């Protein structure tokens, strides 16, 4: 696959994802306005995170990375009838397994809630909310995983736009639930649970006509013994383990956050929203677009094409992720106060969310680069190496979690709070969620460093020319943007005490000026759009 095709795929995927992320931000604005940072919001964040964890393991994690290379190989080397049968067999097998998992999740919802939220057991009302919401959100796993199957098949045919649009449906449903349904329910937060359930069904139905257009739609069939299904399952085992390592990381973070001050779940959740734009629009998009390309180069034993495709992905990622990191660091408070500080979301909530946003923003390059480098392993059907990196990242994250939360507790706790002991004391000191964010950043940088080292050691990637010029342009352009944003922050230092309208136009000016400074300097240094097309 040539670079111009990847660029078109990236633009198609990114433009649709941009719409989704903007609506995702609107969804969270609606949530903060209606519910604030409360025990009810914390309960929904936990309940929605559980099926989301499993979605990342099955749909976006082990399944997609195992399915796309095999699907692409069958598409390139076999008949369309065999490809159609593979789709039906995979759908039947995946659907059957996930149907069983979903049923178990509904039956054992209290036990699952206990594992994910041990710190909330002592709060019966909040714990019951988590169980009720979990029973509404858990079936989302089944529908979104089948949606990922349909999306993977469409991506292999270079149809990136429609799969990228499916999150829009979830965001619209949740906005509708928060603003219209919540005021009409006795327990308003349950509206978000119903919204997630309905969205899962609609997302799957949305992609089925496109599959029919490719003549890939047929009734799912059990395919446990089908040779290609067994290949996918064989590839899934190590990737499932690798993906579960990452989800264990998130599980441990969730468990620790339940031990902290009420509102911590919501503060971290809202912070991640601002990372979704550079990561979802460009990081995940690049990884999604580049996987079929790398798979095809590998099948065709085109090492030069493989290197060019990967090099293109890394350079393009850096062009977006590095300025995004600096922009989020400098605009954290303006962003949080402008979008979330309204209705039930207080100035204190803004301050707490700003702290975790600044911490998480430092990891944007690492998060994005991992998304782009992983397909270089999966396209070669090497699913074991990423597991090793994920295991190291897991252990590192656990160590840094404990170390940084303990350090911040010692720095910020009052003598009275310290006398309560560590476990009771951390539930009284706000801001300790920042330690978890910092630990996540450090472990992700380590994961990327290991993956990059092992990729070069495998000898499948050749360094492409022009990197010194690329780094120089990037450094000068980021410096110009930073100067402009610092000048804006000096001119408008107060954000939490001015009216919302003033915040909106001040933020619009800062974002526009910073973006123009970065892009303008980039072009002044010799960058041209044709550079994105690769060699």
Coordinates of C-alpha atoms in Angstrom, one line a residue:
X1 CA 0.0 0.0 0.0
X2 CA 1.5 3.3 -1.0
X3 CA 1.8 6.2 1.3
X4 CA -0.7 8.5 -0.6
X5 CA -3.3 5.7 0.0
X6 CA -2.5 5.7 3.7
X7 CA -2.8 9.5 3.8
X8 CA -6.2 9.3 2.2
X9 CA -7.2 6.6 4.7
X10 CA -5.9 8.6 7.6
X11 CA -7.7 11.8 6.5
X12 CA -11.0 9.7 6.1
X13 CA -10.6 8.0 9.4
X14 CA -9.5 11.2 11.2
X15 CA -12.2 13.4 9.9
X16 CA -14.9 11.0 11.0
X17 CA -13.1 10.5 14.4
X18 CA -12.9 14.3 14.8
X19 CA -16.6 14.5 14.6
X20 CA -16.9 11.8 17.2
X21 CA -14.4 13.4 19.6
X22 CA -16.1 16.8 19.4
X23 CA -19.4 15.1 20.2
X24 CA -17.6 13.2 23.0
X25 CA -16.5 16.5 24.5
X26 CA -20.1 17.7 24.2
X27 CA -21.2 14.6 25.9
X28 CA -18.9 15.2 28.9
X29 CA -19.9 18.9 29.0
X30 CA -23.5 17.7 29.3
X31 CA -22.6 15.2 32.0
X32 CA -20.6 17.7 34.1
X33 CA -23.5 20.2 33.8
X34 CA -26.2 17.8 34.9
X35 CA -24.3 15.6 37.4
X36 CA -21.1 17.4 38.4
X37 CA -18.3 15.5 40.1
X38 CA -20.5 13.4 42.5
X39 CA -20.8 9.9 43.9
X40 CA -23.4 9.2 41.2
X41 CA -21.0 10.3 38.4
X42 CA -18.2 8.2 40.0
X43 CA -20.5 5.2 39.9
X44 CA -21.3 5.6 36.2
X45 CA -17.6 6.1 35.4
X46 CA -16.8 2.8 37.1
X47 CA -19.7 0.9 35.6
X48 CA -18.9 2.1 32.1
X49 CA -15.2 1.5 32.5
X50 CA -15.7 -2.2 33.1
X51 CA -17.2 -3.2 29.8
X52 CA -14.9 -0.6 28.2
X53 CA -11.9 -2.5 29.6
X54 CA -13.2 -5.8 28.2
X55 CA -14.0 -4.0 24.9
X56 CA -10.4 -3.0 24.6
X57 CA -9.3 -6.5 25.4
X58 CA -11.6 -8.3 22.9
X59 CA -12.6 -5.7 20.3
X60 CA -9.8 -3.2 20.0
X61 CA -7.1 -5.3 21.6
X62 CA -6.6 -9.0 20.9
X63 CA -9.4 -9.6 18.4
X64 CA -8.7 -6.7 16.0
X65 CA -4.9 -7.2 16.0
X66 CA -5.3 -10.9 15.3
X67 CA -8.3 -10.7 12.9
X68 CA -7.1 -7.9 10.5
X69 CA -3.8 -9.6 9.4
X70 CA -5.5 -13.0 8.8
X71 CA -8.5 -11.4 7.1
X72 CA -6.1 -9.3 4.9
X73 CA -4.1 -12.5 3.9
X74 CA -7.3 -14.4 3.0
X75 CA -8.5 -11.3 1.0
X76 CA -5.3 -11.1 -0.9
X77 CA -4.8 -14.8 -1.6
X78 CA -8.2 -16.6 -1.5
X79 CA -11.6 -16.3 -3.2
X80 CA -14.3 -14.0 -2.1
X81 CA -16.5 -16.9 -1.1
X82 CA -13.8 -18.1 1.4
X83 CA -13.6 -14.5 2.7
X84 CA -17.3 -14.4 3.3
X85 CA -17.3 -17.7 5.1
X86 CA -14.5 -16.5 7.3
X87 CA -16.5 -13.5 8.3
X88 CA -19.5 -15.6 9.1
X89 CA -17.5 -18.1 11.1
X90 CA -15.6 -15.4 13.1
X91 CA -18.9 -13.6 13.8
X92 CA -20.5 -16.7 15.1
X93 CA -17.6 -17.8 17.3
X94 CA -16.9 -14.4 18.7
X95 CA -20.6 -13.7 19.3
X96 CA -21.1 -17.0 21.1
X97 CA -18.1 -16.5 23.4
X98 CA -19.1 -13.0 24.2
X99 CA -22.7 -13.9 24.8
X100 CA -21.6 -16.2 27.5
X101 CA -19.3 -13.6 29.0
X102 CA -22.1 -11.0 29.0
X103 CA -24.5 -13.4 30.7
X104 CA -21.9 -14.1 33.4
X105 CA -21.3 -10.4 33.8
X106 CA -25.0 -9.8 34.4
X107 CA -25.4 -12.6 36.9
X108 CA -22.2 -11.8 38.9
X109 CA -22.5 -8.0 38.6
X110 CA -22.2 -7.5 42.5
X111 CA -19.0 -9.6 42.5
X112 CA -17.6 -7.7 39.5
X113 CA -18.4 -4.4 41.2
X114 CA -16.6 -5.6 44.4
X115 CA -13.4 -6.3 42.4
X116 CA -13.5 -3.0 40.6
X117 CA -14.7 -0.7 43.4
X118 CA -13.6 -2.1 46.8
X119 CA -13.4 1.4 48.2
X120 CA -17.1 1.9 47.6
X121 CA -18.5 -1.1 49.4
X122 CA -18.8 1.0 52.6
X123 CA -21.1 3.3 50.7
X124 CA -24.2 1.2 50.1
X125 CA -26.1 3.7 47.9
X126 CA -23.1 4.3 45.6
X127 CA -22.3 0.6 45.5
X128 CA -25.9 -0.3 44.5
X129 CA -25.7 2.4 41.8
X130 CA -22.6 0.7 40.4
X131 CA -24.3 -2.7 40.3
X132 CA -27.5 -1.3 38.6
X133 CA -25.5 0.7 36.0
X134 CA -23.2 -2.3 35.4
X135 CA -26.1 -4.5 34.4
X136 CA -27.2 -1.9 31.8
X137 CA -23.7 -1.2 30.4
X138 CA -22.2 -4.8 30.4
X139 CA -24.1 -5.9 27.2
X140 CA -22.4 -3.1 25.4
X141 CA -19.4 -5.4 25.3
X142 CA -21.2 -7.9 23.0
X143 CA -22.5 -5.3 20.5
X144 CA -19.4 -3.2 20.3
X145 CA -17.2 -6.3 19.7
X146 CA -19.3 -7.4 16.8
X147 CA -19.1 -3.8 15.6
X148 CA -15.3 -4.0 15.8
X149 CA -15.5 -7.2 13.6
X150 CA -17.5 -5.3 11.0
X151 CA -15.2 -2.3 11.2
X152 CA -12.1 -4.5 10.8
X153 CA -13.5 -6.0 7.6
X154 CA -14.3 -2.6 6.3
X155 CA -10.9 -1.2 7.1
X156 CA -9.3 -4.1 5.2
X157 CA -11.2 -2.8 2.1
X158 CA -9.9 0.7 2.9
X159 CA -13.4 1.9 4.1
X160 CA -12.2 3.8 7.2
X161 CA -14.8 6.5 7.4
X162 CA -17.9 4.5 8.5
X163 CA -16.2 2.5 11.4
X164 CA -14.8 5.8 12.7
X165 CA -18.3 7.2 12.8
X166 CA -19.7 4.6 15.2
X167 CA -18.6 6.4 18.4
X168 CA -20.7 9.3 17.3
X169 CA -23.8 7.2 17.9
X170 CA -22.7 6.5 21.5
X171 CA -22.0 10.2 22.2
X172 CA -25.4 11.3 20.7
X173 CA -27.2 8.7 22.8
X174 CA -25.4 9.8 26.0
X175 CA -26.0 13.5 25.4
X176 CA -29.7 12.7 24.8
X177 CA -29.7 10.6 28.0
X178 CA -28.1 13.3 30.2
X179 CA -30.2 16.2 28.9
X180 CA -33.6 14.6 28.1
X181 CA -34.0 11.3 29.9
X182 CA -32.2 12.0 33.2
X183 CA -34.7 14.6 34.5
X184 CA -37.5 12.1 33.8
X185 CA -36.1 9.2 35.9
X186 CA -36.3 8.7 39.6
X187 CA -32.5 7.9 39.6
X188 CA -31.2 10.4 37.0
X189 CA -27.8 8.7 36.5
X190 CA -29.4 5.5 35.2
X191 CA -30.2 7.4 32.0
X192 CA -26.6 7.1 31.0
X193 CA -26.7 3.4 31.5
X194 CA -29.7 3.1 29.2
X195 CA -28.0 5.3 26.7
X196 CA -24.9 3.0 26.5
X197 CA -27.1 -0.1 26.0
X198 CA -29.1 1.5 23.2
X199 CA -25.9 2.9 21.5
X200 CA -24.3 -0.6 21.4
X201 CA -27.2 -2.0 19.4
X202 CA -27.4 1.1 17.0
X203 CA -23.6 1.0 16.4
X204 CA -23.8 -2.6 15.1
X205 CA -26.9 -1.9 12.9
X206 CA -25.1 1.1 11.4
X207 CA -22.3 -0.9 9.8
X208 CA -24.4 -3.9 8.6
X209 CA -25.5 -2.2 5.3
X210 CA -21.8 -1.4 4.4
X211 CA -20.9 -5.1 5.0
X212 CA -23.9 -6.1 2.7
X213 CA -22.5 -3.7 0.1
X214 CA -19.2 -5.7 0.1
X215 CA -21.2 -9.0 0.0
X216 CA -19.8 -10.0 3.4
X217 CA -23.0 -10.1 5.3
X218 CA -24.4 -13.6 6.1
X219 CA -25.8 -15.4 9.2
X220 CA -23.1 -16.0 11.9
X221 CA -22.0 -19.6 12.1
X222 CA -20.1 -21.4 14.7
X223 CA -16.5 -21.9 13.5
X224 CA -14.4 -23.3 16.3
X225 CA -12.8 -25.9 13.9
X226 CA -12.4 -23.6 10.9
X227 CA -8.6 -23.4 10.1
X228 CA -8.5 -19.6 9.7
X229 CA -10.6 -19.1 12.9
X230 CA -8.2 -21.3 14.7
X231 CA -5.3 -19.2 13.4
X232 CA -7.0 -16.1 14.7
X233 CA -7.6 -17.7 18.1
X234 CA -4.0 -18.8 18.2
X235 CA -2.9 -15.3 17.5
X236 CA -5.4 -13.9 20.0
X237 CA -4.0 -15.9 23.0
X238 CA -0.8 -13.9 23.5
X239 CA -2.5 -10.6 22.4
X240 CA -5.4 -11.3 24.8
X241 CA -2.8 -11.8 27.5
X242 CA -1.0 -8.6 26.4
X243 CA -4.2 -6.6 26.3
X244 CA -5.3 -8.0 29.7
X245 CA -2.0 -6.8 31.1
X246 CA -2.9 -3.3 30.0
X247 CA -6.4 -3.7 31.4
X248 CA -5.0 -5.0 34.7
X249 CA -3.1 -1.7 34.8
X250 CA -6.3 0.2 34.4
X251 CA -8.1 -2.0 36.9
X252 CA -5.5 -1.3 39.5
X253 CA -5.8 2.4 38.8
X254 CA -9.6 2.2 39.2
X255 CA -9.3 0.2 42.4
X256 CA -6.9 2.8 43.9
X257 CA -9.0 5.7 42.8
X258 CA -12.0 4.2 44.7
X259 CA -9.8 4.6 47.9
X260 CA -9.3 8.3 47.2
X261 CA -11.5 11.4 47.8
X262 CA -15.0 11.2 46.2
X263 CA -14.9 12.9 42.8
X264 CA -11.4 11.5 41.9
X265 CA -13.0 9.0 39.4
X266 CA -14.7 11.9 37.6
X267 CA -11.7 14.2 37.7
X268 CA -9.5 11.6 36.0
X269 CA -12.3 10.6 33.5
X270 CA -12.8 14.3 32.5
X271 CA -9.0 14.7 32.1
X272 CA -8.7 11.9 29.6
X273 CA -11.3 13.6 27.4
X274 CA -8.7 16.2 26.3
X275 CA -6.3 13.4 25.4
X276 CA -8.9 11.7 23.2
X277 CA -8.5 14.4 20.5
X278 CA -4.8 13.8 19.6
X279 CA -4.9 10.1 20.5
X280 CA -8.3 9.2 19.0
X281 CA -8.1 11.4 15.9
X282 CA -4.5 10.7 15.0
X283 CA -2.9 8.1 17.3
X284 CA -5.6 5.4 17.0
X285 CA -6.3 6.5 13.4
X286 CA -2.7 6.0 12.3
X287 CA -2.6 2.6 14.0
X288 CA -5.8 1.6 12.3
X289 CA -4.8 2.8 8.9
X290 CA -1.2 1.4 9.0
X291 CA -2.0 -2.1 10.2
X292 CA -3.6 -3.3 6.8
X293 CA -0.7 -1.6 5.0
X294 CA 2.0 -3.2 7.1
X295 CA 0.2 -6.6 6.8
X296 CA 0.2 -6.4 3.0
X297 CA 3.9 -5.4 2.9
X298 CA 4.7 -8.3 5.1
X299 CA 2.7 -10.8 3.0
X300 CA 4.4 -9.5 -0.1
X301 CA 7.8 -9.6 1.6
X302 CA 8.3 -5.9 0.8
X303 CA 10.7 -4.9 3.5
X304 CA 11.4 -1.4 2.0
X305 CA 7.7 -0.7 1.8
X306 CA 7.2 -1.9 5.4
X307 CA 10.0 0.5 6.6
X308 CA 8.5 3.4 4.6
X309 CA 5.0 2.8 5.9
X310 CA 6.2 2.6 9.5
X311 CA 8.5 5.6 9.2
X312 CA 5.6 7.6 7.7
X313 CA 3.4 6.7 10.7
X314 CA 6.0 7.7 13.3
X315 CA 6.8 11.0 11.7
X316 CA 3.2 11.9 11.3
X317 CA 2.4 10.9 14.9
X318 CA 5.2 13.2 16.2
X319 CA 3.9 16.1 14.1
X320 CA 0.6 15.9 16.1
X321 CA 1.5 14.4 19.5
X322 CA 4.4 16.7 20.5
X323 CA 2.6 20.1 19.9
X324 CA -0.5 18.5 21.5
X325 CA 1.5 17.8 24.6
X326 CA 2.8 21.3 25.0
X327 CA -0.6 22.8 24.1
X328 CA -2.5 20.7 26.7
X329 CA 0.1 21.6 29.4
X330 CA -0.4 25.3 28.8
X331 CA -4.1 25.3 28.2
X332 CA -5.2 22.7 30.8
X333 CA -7.0 25.2 33.1
X334 CA -8.6 27.2 30.2
X335 CA -9.9 24.0 28.7
X336 CA -11.3 22.5 31.9
X337 CA -12.9 25.7 33.1
X338 CA -14.4 26.6 29.7
X339 CA -15.9 23.2 29.0
X340 CA -16.7 21.7 32.4
X341 CA -17.1 24.5 35.0
X342 CA -20.8 25.0 34.7
X343 CA -23.9 23.8 36.4
X344 CA -22.8 21.3 39.1
X345 CA -19.1 21.4 38.3
X346 CA -17.3 23.7 40.8
X347 CA -14.1 25.7 40.8
X348 CA -12.6 23.1 43.1
X349 CA -13.5 20.4 40.5
X350 CA -11.8 22.5 37.8
X351 CA -8.6 22.8 39.8
X352 CA -8.5 19.0 40.5
X353 CA -9.2 18.1 36.9
X354 CA -6.6 20.6 35.7
X355 CA -3.9 18.9 37.8
X356 CA -4.5 15.5 36.3
X357 CA -4.9 16.9 32.8
X358 CA -1.4 18.4 33.0
X359 CA 0.0 15.2 34.3
X360 CA -1.6 13.0 31.6
X361 CA -0.8 15.5 28.8
X362 CA 3.0 14.7 29.3
X363 CA 2.3 11.2 28.1
X364 CA 0.6 12.1 24.8
X365 CA 3.6 11.3 22.6
X366 CA 4.1 7.9 24.3
X367 CA 0.5 6.9 24.1
X368 CA 0.3 7.8 20.4
X369 CA 3.6 6.2 19.4
X370 CA 2.7 2.9 21.1
X371 CA -0.5 2.8 19.0
X372 CA 1.6 3.2 15.8
X373 CA 4.4 0.9 16.7
X374 CA 2.3 -2.1 17.9
X375 CA 0.9 -2.8 14.3
X376 CA 4.5 -3.3 13.2
X377 CA 4.5 -6.4 15.4
X378 CA 0.9 -7.5 14.8
X379 CA 1.2 -7.2 11.0
X380 CA 4.1 -9.8 11.2
X381 CA 1.9 -11.9 13.4
X382 CA 4.4 -11.4 16.3
X383 CA 2.0 -11.2 19.2
X384 CA 4.5 -12.2 21.9
X385 CA 6.9 -9.3 21.9
X386 CA 4.2 -6.7 22.8
X387 CA 3.2 -8.9 25.8
X388 CA 6.7 -8.6 27.2
X389 CA 6.6 -4.9 27.0
X390 CA 3.1 -4.8 28.5
X391 CA 4.3 -6.9 31.4
X392 CA 7.2 -4.5 32.2
X393 CA 4.8 -1.6 31.9
X394 CA 2.3 -3.2 34.3
X395 CA 5.0 -3.8 37.0
X396 CA 6.4 -0.3 36.5
X397 CA 2.9 1.2 36.8
X398 CA 2.1 -0.7 40.0
X399 CA 5.4 0.5 41.6
X400 CA 5.0 4.1 40.5
X401 CA 1.3 4.1 41.6
X402 CA 2.2 3.3 45.2
X403 CA 5.3 5.4 45.3
X404 CA 3.8 8.6 43.8
X405 CA 0.6 8.4 45.8
X406 CA 2.6 7.9 49.0
X407 CA 4.9 10.7 48.1
X408 CA 2.1 13.2 47.4
X409 CA 0.3 12.1 50.6
X410 CA 3.4 12.9 52.6
X411 CA 3.7 16.3 50.9
X412 CA 0.1 17.4 51.0
X413 CA -1.5 15.7 54.0
X414 CA -2.0 17.7 57.2
X415 CA -0.6 16.3 60.5
X416 CA -4.2 15.3 61.5
X417 CA -4.7 13.4 58.2
X418 CA -1.4 11.6 58.7
X419 CA -2.5 10.4 62.1
X420 CA -5.4 8.6 60.5
X421 CA -3.0 6.2 58.8
X422 CA -2.2 5.8 55.2
X423 CA -5.4 3.9 54.0
X424 CA -7.8 6.2 55.8
X425 CA -5.7 9.3 55.2
X426 CA -5.6 9.1 51.4
X427 CA -9.4 9.2 51.4
X428 CA -9.2 12.7 53.0
X429 CA -6.5 14.3 50.9
X430 CA -7.7 15.7 47.5
X431 CA -5.3 15.7 44.6
X432 CA -3.7 12.3 45.1
X433 CA -5.2 11.1 41.8
X434 CA -2.4 13.1 40.1
X435 CA 0.0 10.4 41.3
X436 CA -1.9 7.7 39.3
X437 CA -1.8 9.9 36.2
X438 CA 2.0 10.5 36.5
X439 CA 2.6 6.7 37.0
X440 CA 0.6 5.9 33.8
X441 CA 2.7 8.4 31.9
X442 CA 6.1 7.0 33.1
X443 CA 5.1 3.4 32.4
X444 CA 3.9 4.2 28.9
X445 CA 7.2 5.9 28.0
X446 CA 9.0 2.7 29.2
X447 CA 6.6 0.5 27.1
X448 CA 7.3 2.5 23.9
X449 CA 11.1 2.5 24.5
X450 CA 11.1 -1.3 24.8
X451 CA 8.9 -1.8 21.7
X452 CA 11.1 0.5 19.7
X453 CA 14.3 -1.2 20.8
X454 CA 12.9 -4.7 20.1
X455 CA 11.6 -3.6 16.7
X456 CA 15.0 -2.4 15.6
X457 CA 16.6 -5.5 16.9
X458 CA 14.2 -7.6 14.7
X459 CA 15.8 -6.1 11.6
X460 CA 12.5 -5.3 9.8
X461 CA 12.8 -1.5 10.0
X462 CA 15.4 0.6 8.1
X463 CA 15.9 4.1 9.3
X464 CA 14.7 6.5 6.5
X465 CA 16.5 9.7 5.6
X466 CA 15.4 13.2 6.7
X467 CA 15.0 12.7 10.4
X468 CA 17.4 15.5 11.5
X469 CA 15.5 18.0 9.4
X470 CA 12.2 16.7 10.8
X471 CA 13.3 17.1 14.4
X472 CA 14.5 20.7 13.7
X473 CA 11.3 21.8 12.1
X474 CA 9.3 20.2 15.0
X475 CA 11.4 21.9 17.7
X476 CA 11.3 25.4 16.1
X477 CA 7.5 25.2 15.4
X478 CA 6.7 24.0 18.9
X479 CA 8.8 26.8 20.4
X480 CA 6.9 29.4 18.4
X481 CA 3.6 28.0 19.6
X482 CA 4.7 27.9 23.2
X483 CA 5.7 31.6 23.1
X484 CA 2.3 32.6 21.7
X485 CA 0.4 30.5 24.3
X486 CA 2.5 31.8 27.2
X487 CA 1.8 35.4 26.0
X488 CA -1.9 34.6 26.0
X489 CA -1.8 33.1 29.5
X490 CA 0.0 36.2 30.7
X491 CA -2.6 38.5 29.1
X492 CA -5.5 36.5 30.5
X493 CA -4.4 34.8 33.7
X494 CA -7.8 34.3 35.3
X495 CA -10.2 31.7 34.0
X496 CA -12.3 30.3 36.8
X497 CA -13.8 33.6 37.9
X498 CA -14.8 35.1 34.6
X499 CA -18.1 34.5 32.8
X500 CA -18.4 31.4 30.5
X501 CA -18.7 33.6 27.3
X502 CA -15.5 35.3 28.1
X503 CA -13.7 32.0 28.6
X504 CA -15.0 30.7 25.3
X505 CA -13.7 33.6 23.2
X506 CA -10.4 33.8 25.1
X507 CA -9.9 30.1 24.6
X508 CA -10.8 30.3 20.9
X509 CA -8.3 33.1 20.4
X510 CA -5.5 31.1 22.2
X511 CA -6.2 27.9 20.3
X512 CA -6.3 29.7 16.9
X513 CA -3.2 31.7 17.6
X514 CA -1.2 28.8 18.9
X515 CA -2.3 26.6 16.0
X516 CA -1.4 29.2 13.4
X517 CA 1.9 29.8 15.0
X518 CA 2.8 26.1 14.9
X519 CA 1.6 25.4 11.4
X520 CA 2.9 28.7 10.0
X521 CA 6.4 28.1 11.5
X522 CA 6.3 24.5 10.2
X523 CA 5.8 25.7 6.7
X524 CA 8.3 28.6 7.1
X525 CA 10.9 26.0 8.0
X526 CA 10.3 24.2 4.7
X527 CA 7.6 21.6 5.5
X528 CA 5.2 20.9 2.7
X529 CA 2.1 18.7 2.5
X530 CA 3.8 16.4 0.1
X531 CA 6.1 15.4 3.0
X532 CA 3.2 13.5 4.5
X533 CA 3.0 11.3 1.4
X534 CA 6.3 9.6 2.2
X535 CA 8.9 8.4 -0.3

